[in-house]
């Protein structure tokens, strides 16, 4: 950190503590050249996660929007709000861990379907039917057959 008095780059930290809001760290420093003290504030840099939608438009990732979609799929199902929050946490964490700043809505939908498949199969099929835009009953039946095949393979 450059000294505001003499311009020297080298300084040492004398004291660190959280700032008023808890979102920043206040640091007292002492210049190694002129020995004057000054205060700096350190904040976490956040870069928003952007979602590329099917029409190629972009919008900021909205956790609540994802949670609402999962809640609609789980309506009248034995799925708790806590389970859905955990699913959204898992999806959000996976997206943030990828270090990609732009992610497609298709990828988010796939992650949501993976989570729902583990939570409730009926909710998974509901979500998939809207997400994948099943055009006819045959497409819907294919998805159900695939789900039943995977279920029977697990039992064996």
PDB file of C-alpha atoms in Angstrom:
ATOM      1  CA  UNK A   1       0.000   0.000   0.000  1.00  0.00           C
ATOM      2  CA  UNK A   2       1.472   3.363  -1.021  1.00  0.00           C
ATOM      3  CA  UNK A   3       2.021   5.885   1.792  1.00  0.00           C
ATOM      4  CA  UNK A   4      -0.221   8.955   1.286  1.00  0.00           C
ATOM      5  CA  UNK A   5       2.508  11.216   2.802  1.00  0.00           C
ATOM      6  CA  UNK A   6       5.748  10.215   1.096  1.00  0.00           C
ATOM      7  CA  UNK A   7       4.625   7.784  -1.639  1.00  0.00           C
ATOM      8  CA  UNK A   8       6.716   4.866  -0.364  1.00  0.00           C
ATOM      9  CA  UNK A   9       5.275   1.455  -1.249  1.00  0.00           C
ATOM     10  CA  UNK A  10       6.487  -0.455   1.812  1.00  0.00           C
ATOM     11  CA  UNK A  11       4.381  -0.287   4.976  1.00  0.00           C
ATOM     12  CA  UNK A  12       3.513  -2.601   7.821  1.00  0.00           C
ATOM     13  CA  UNK A  13       0.140  -3.390   9.332  1.00  0.00           C
ATOM     14  CA  UNK A  14      -0.090  -2.335  12.975  1.00  0.00           C
ATOM     15  CA  UNK A  15      -3.722  -3.193  13.687  1.00  0.00           C
ATOM     16  CA  UNK A  16      -6.614  -4.926  11.857  1.00  0.00           C
ATOM     17  CA  UNK A  17     -10.250  -5.043  12.866  1.00  0.00           C
ATOM     18  CA  UNK A  18     -13.671  -5.299  11.241  1.00  0.00           C
ATOM     19  CA  UNK A  19     -15.146  -1.970  10.161  1.00  0.00           C
ATOM     20  CA  UNK A  20     -18.560  -0.755  11.322  1.00  0.00           C
ATOM     21  CA  UNK A  21     -20.632  -2.790   8.877  1.00  0.00           C
ATOM     22  CA  UNK A  22     -18.618  -6.011   9.199  1.00  0.00           C
ATOM     23  CA  UNK A  23     -18.203  -6.073   5.415  1.00  0.00           C
ATOM     24  CA  UNK A  24     -14.836  -4.340   5.459  1.00  0.00           C
ATOM     25  CA  UNK A  25     -11.586  -4.622   7.385  1.00  0.00           C
ATOM     26  CA  UNK A  26      -9.955  -1.491   8.796  1.00  0.00           C
ATOM     27  CA  UNK A  27      -6.157  -1.604   8.850  1.00  0.00           C
ATOM     28  CA  UNK A  28      -3.801   0.820  10.590  1.00  0.00           C
ATOM     29  CA  UNK A  29      -0.491   0.967   8.758  1.00  0.00           C
ATOM     30  CA  UNK A  30       2.868   2.560   9.358  1.00  0.00           C
ATOM     31  CA  UNK A  31       5.119   3.683   6.523  1.00  0.00           C
ATOM     32  CA  UNK A  32       8.549   2.050   6.735  1.00  0.00           C
ATOM     33  CA  UNK A  33      10.166   5.162   5.220  1.00  0.00           C
ATOM     34  CA  UNK A  34       8.642   8.186   6.974  1.00  0.00           C
ATOM     35  CA  UNK A  35       7.090   6.317   9.976  1.00  0.00           C
ATOM     36  CA  UNK A  36       3.741   8.135   9.576  1.00  0.00           C
ATOM     37  CA  UNK A  37       0.555   6.162  10.184  1.00  0.00           C
ATOM     38  CA  UNK A  38      -2.488   5.917   7.956  1.00  0.00           C
ATOM     39  CA  UNK A  39      -5.675   3.855   7.706  1.00  0.00           C
ATOM     40  CA  UNK A  40      -6.803   1.647   4.830  1.00  0.00           C
ATOM     41  CA  UNK A  41     -10.012  -0.310   4.304  1.00  0.00           C
ATOM     42  CA  UNK A  42     -10.160  -3.694   2.630  1.00  0.00           C
ATOM     43  CA  UNK A  43     -13.354  -5.017   1.033  1.00  0.00           C
ATOM     44  CA  UNK A  44     -14.191  -8.254  -0.742  1.00  0.00           C
ATOM     45  CA  UNK A  45     -14.494  -7.762  -4.464  1.00  0.00           C
ATOM     46  CA  UNK A  46     -17.639  -9.376  -5.775  1.00  0.00           C
ATOM     47  CA  UNK A  47     -18.255  -9.960  -9.430  1.00  0.00           C
ATOM     48  CA  UNK A  48     -21.883 -10.733 -10.202  1.00  0.00           C
ATOM     49  CA  UNK A  49     -22.743 -14.043 -11.798  1.00  0.00           C
ATOM     50  CA  UNK A  50     -24.467 -13.356 -15.115  1.00  0.00           C
ATOM     51  CA  UNK A  51     -27.011 -15.704 -16.686  1.00  0.00           C
ATOM     52  CA  UNK A  52     -27.172 -16.015 -20.476  1.00  0.00           C
ATOM     53  CA  UNK A  53     -30.787 -16.716 -21.301  1.00  0.00           C
ATOM     54  CA  UNK A  54     -32.090 -18.677 -24.298  1.00  0.00           C
ATOM     55  CA  UNK A  55     -32.700 -15.459 -26.245  1.00  0.00           C
ATOM     56  CA  UNK A  56     -29.013 -14.510 -25.633  1.00  0.00           C
ATOM     57  CA  UNK A  57     -29.938 -11.672 -23.269  1.00  0.00           C
ATOM     58  CA  UNK A  58     -28.086 -11.440 -19.963  1.00  0.00           C
ATOM     59  CA  UNK A  59     -29.264 -10.813 -16.436  1.00  0.00           C
ATOM     60  CA  UNK A  60     -27.755 -11.152 -12.977  1.00  0.00           C
ATOM     61  CA  UNK A  61     -28.204 -14.520 -11.271  1.00  0.00           C
ATOM     62  CA  UNK A  62     -31.264 -14.353  -9.043  1.00  0.00           C
ATOM     63  CA  UNK A  63     -31.287 -16.927  -6.283  1.00  0.00           C
ATOM     64  CA  UNK A  64     -34.912 -16.166  -5.418  1.00  0.00           C
ATOM     65  CA  UNK A  65     -36.026 -16.765  -9.018  1.00  0.00           C
ATOM     66  CA  UNK A  66     -34.450 -20.233  -8.936  1.00  0.00           C
ATOM     67  CA  UNK A  67     -36.007 -20.982  -5.547  1.00  0.00           C
ATOM     68  CA  UNK A  68     -39.447 -19.895  -6.818  1.00  0.00           C
ATOM     69  CA  UNK A  69     -39.145 -22.240  -9.805  1.00  0.00           C
ATOM     70  CA  UNK A  70     -38.267 -25.160  -7.556  1.00  0.00           C
ATOM     71  CA  UNK A  71     -41.126 -24.299  -5.183  1.00  0.00           C
ATOM     72  CA  UNK A  72     -43.615 -24.346  -8.078  1.00  0.00           C
ATOM     73  CA  UNK A  73     -42.394 -27.801  -9.098  1.00  0.00           C
ATOM     74  CA  UNK A  74     -42.741 -29.043  -5.508  1.00  0.00           C
ATOM     75  CA  UNK A  75     -46.208 -27.659  -4.870  1.00  0.00           C
ATOM     76  CA  UNK A  76     -48.337 -30.119  -2.854  1.00  0.00           C
ATOM     77  CA  UNK A  77     -45.369 -32.467  -2.512  1.00  0.00           C
ATOM     78  CA  UNK A  78     -43.707 -33.590   0.741  1.00  0.00           C
ATOM     79  CA  UNK A  79     -40.719 -31.303   0.210  1.00  0.00           C
ATOM     80  CA  UNK A  80     -39.687 -28.820   2.892  1.00  0.00           C
ATOM     81  CA  UNK A  81     -38.572 -25.269   2.269  1.00  0.00           C
ATOM     82  CA  UNK A  82     -35.264 -26.161   3.922  1.00  0.00           C
ATOM     83  CA  UNK A  83     -34.680 -28.923   1.356  1.00  0.00           C
ATOM     84  CA  UNK A  84     -35.241 -26.453  -1.472  1.00  0.00           C
ATOM     85  CA  UNK A  85     -32.952 -23.862   0.118  1.00  0.00           C
ATOM     86  CA  UNK A  86     -30.257 -26.508   0.406  1.00  0.00           C
ATOM     87  CA  UNK A  87     -30.740 -27.419  -3.271  1.00  0.00           C
ATOM     88  CA  UNK A  88     -30.394 -23.753  -4.281  1.00  0.00           C
ATOM     89  CA  UNK A  89     -27.303 -23.448  -2.051  1.00  0.00           C
ATOM     90  CA  UNK A  90     -25.777 -26.460  -3.811  1.00  0.00           C
ATOM     91  CA  UNK A  91     -26.525 -25.047  -7.262  1.00  0.00           C
ATOM     92  CA  UNK A  92     -25.233 -21.588  -6.376  1.00  0.00           C
ATOM     93  CA  UNK A  93     -22.077 -23.019  -4.817  1.00  0.00           C
ATOM     94  CA  UNK A  94     -21.375 -25.143  -7.881  1.00  0.00           C
ATOM     95  CA  UNK A  95     -21.796 -22.115 -10.139  1.00  0.00           C
ATOM     96  CA  UNK A  96     -19.512 -19.953  -7.995  1.00  0.00           C
ATOM     97  CA  UNK A  97     -16.897 -22.705  -7.709  1.00  0.00           C
ATOM     98  CA  UNK A  98     -16.668 -22.951 -11.487  1.00  0.00           C
ATOM     99  CA  UNK A  99     -15.168 -19.429 -11.597  1.00  0.00           C
ATOM    100  CA  UNK A 100     -17.219 -18.726 -14.715  1.00  0.00           C
ATOM    101  CA  UNK A 101     -18.768 -15.274 -14.540  1.00  0.00           C
ATOM    102  CA  UNK A 102     -21.340 -16.101 -17.204  1.00  0.00           C
ATOM    103  CA  UNK A 103     -23.415 -19.264 -17.174  1.00  0.00           C
ATOM    104  CA  UNK A 104     -26.271 -20.354 -19.413  1.00  0.00           C
ATOM    105  CA  UNK A 105     -29.799 -20.740 -18.106  1.00  0.00           C
ATOM    106  CA  UNK A 106     -29.687 -24.214 -19.677  1.00  0.00           C
ATOM    107  CA  UNK A 107     -26.840 -25.204 -17.347  1.00  0.00           C
ATOM    108  CA  UNK A 108     -28.705 -23.842 -14.320  1.00  0.00           C
ATOM    109  CA  UNK A 109     -31.811 -25.796 -15.372  1.00  0.00           C
ATOM    110  CA  UNK A 110     -29.794 -29.009 -15.667  1.00  0.00           C
ATOM    111  CA  UNK A 111     -28.341 -28.477 -12.186  1.00  0.00           C
ATOM    112  CA  UNK A 112     -31.835 -27.807 -10.827  1.00  0.00           C
ATOM    113  CA  UNK A 113     -33.138 -31.030 -12.384  1.00  0.00           C
ATOM    114  CA  UNK A 114     -30.260 -33.013 -10.817  1.00  0.00           C
ATOM    115  CA  UNK A 115     -31.146 -31.607  -7.402  1.00  0.00           C
ATOM    116  CA  UNK A 116     -34.884 -32.236  -7.825  1.00  0.00           C
ATOM    117  CA  UNK A 117     -34.281 -35.798  -8.991  1.00  0.00           C
ATOM    118  CA  UNK A 118     -32.652 -36.494  -5.615  1.00  0.00           C
ATOM    119  CA  UNK A 119     -35.371 -34.702  -3.630  1.00  0.00           C
ATOM    120  CA  UNK A 120     -38.644 -35.757  -5.286  1.00  0.00           C
ATOM    121  CA  UNK A 121     -39.188 -37.568  -8.590  1.00  0.00           C
ATOM    122  CA  UNK A 122     -42.627 -36.058  -9.187  1.00  0.00           C
ATOM    123  CA  UNK A 123     -41.257 -32.555  -8.720  1.00  0.00           C
ATOM    124  CA  UNK A 124     -38.401 -33.489 -11.052  1.00  0.00           C
ATOM    125  CA  UNK A 125     -40.841 -34.544 -13.797  1.00  0.00           C
ATOM    126  CA  UNK A 126     -42.906 -31.385 -13.295  1.00  0.00           C
ATOM    127  CA  UNK A 127     -39.827 -29.184 -13.565  1.00  0.00           C
ATOM    128  CA  UNK A 128     -38.491 -31.137 -16.547  1.00  0.00           C
ATOM    129  CA  UNK A 129     -41.804 -30.889 -18.391  1.00  0.00           C
ATOM    130  CA  UNK A 130     -41.714 -27.091 -18.221  1.00  0.00           C
ATOM    131  CA  UNK A 131     -37.948 -26.729 -18.564  1.00  0.00           C
ATOM    132  CA  UNK A 132     -37.559 -29.089 -21.501  1.00  0.00           C
ATOM    133  CA  UNK A 133     -40.832 -27.904 -23.022  1.00  0.00           C
ATOM    134  CA  UNK A 134     -42.224 -31.352 -23.732  1.00  0.00           C
ATOM    135  CA  UNK A 135     -44.026 -30.964 -27.032  1.00  0.00           C
ATOM    136  CA  UNK A 136     -46.215 -34.067 -26.788  1.00  0.00           C
ATOM    137  CA  UNK A 137     -47.127 -36.993 -24.568  1.00  0.00           C
ATOM    138  CA  UNK A 138     -44.465 -39.222 -26.195  1.00  0.00           C
ATOM    139  CA  UNK A 139     -41.635 -36.945 -25.069  1.00  0.00           C
ATOM    140  CA  UNK A 140     -43.139 -36.919 -21.589  1.00  0.00           C
ATOM    141  CA  UNK A 141     -43.419 -40.724 -21.562  1.00  0.00           C
ATOM    142  CA  UNK A 142     -39.812 -41.091 -22.728  1.00  0.00           C
ATOM    143  CA  UNK A 143     -38.652 -39.048 -19.741  1.00  0.00           C
ATOM    144  CA  UNK A 144     -40.771 -41.155 -17.377  1.00  0.00           C
ATOM    145  CA  UNK A 145     -39.443 -44.409 -18.867  1.00  0.00           C
ATOM    146  CA  UNK A 146     -35.888 -43.149 -18.475  1.00  0.00           C
ATOM    147  CA  UNK A 147     -36.577 -42.263 -14.845  1.00  0.00           C
ATOM    148  CA  UNK A 148     -38.136 -45.683 -14.158  1.00  0.00           C
ATOM    149  CA  UNK A 149     -35.209 -47.488 -15.823  1.00  0.00           C
ATOM    150  CA  UNK A 150     -32.704 -45.611 -13.685  1.00  0.00           C
ATOM    151  CA  UNK A 151     -34.756 -46.365 -10.585  1.00  0.00           C
ATOM    152  CA  UNK A 152     -34.846 -50.109 -11.332  1.00  0.00           C
ATOM    153  CA  UNK A 153     -31.084 -50.133 -12.034  1.00  0.00           C
ATOM    154  CA  UNK A 154     -30.454 -48.633  -8.579  1.00  0.00           C
ATOM    155  CA  UNK A 155     -32.420 -51.446  -6.913  1.00  0.00           C
ATOM    156  CA  UNK A 156     -30.398 -54.186  -8.631  1.00  0.00           C
TER     157      UNK A 156
END
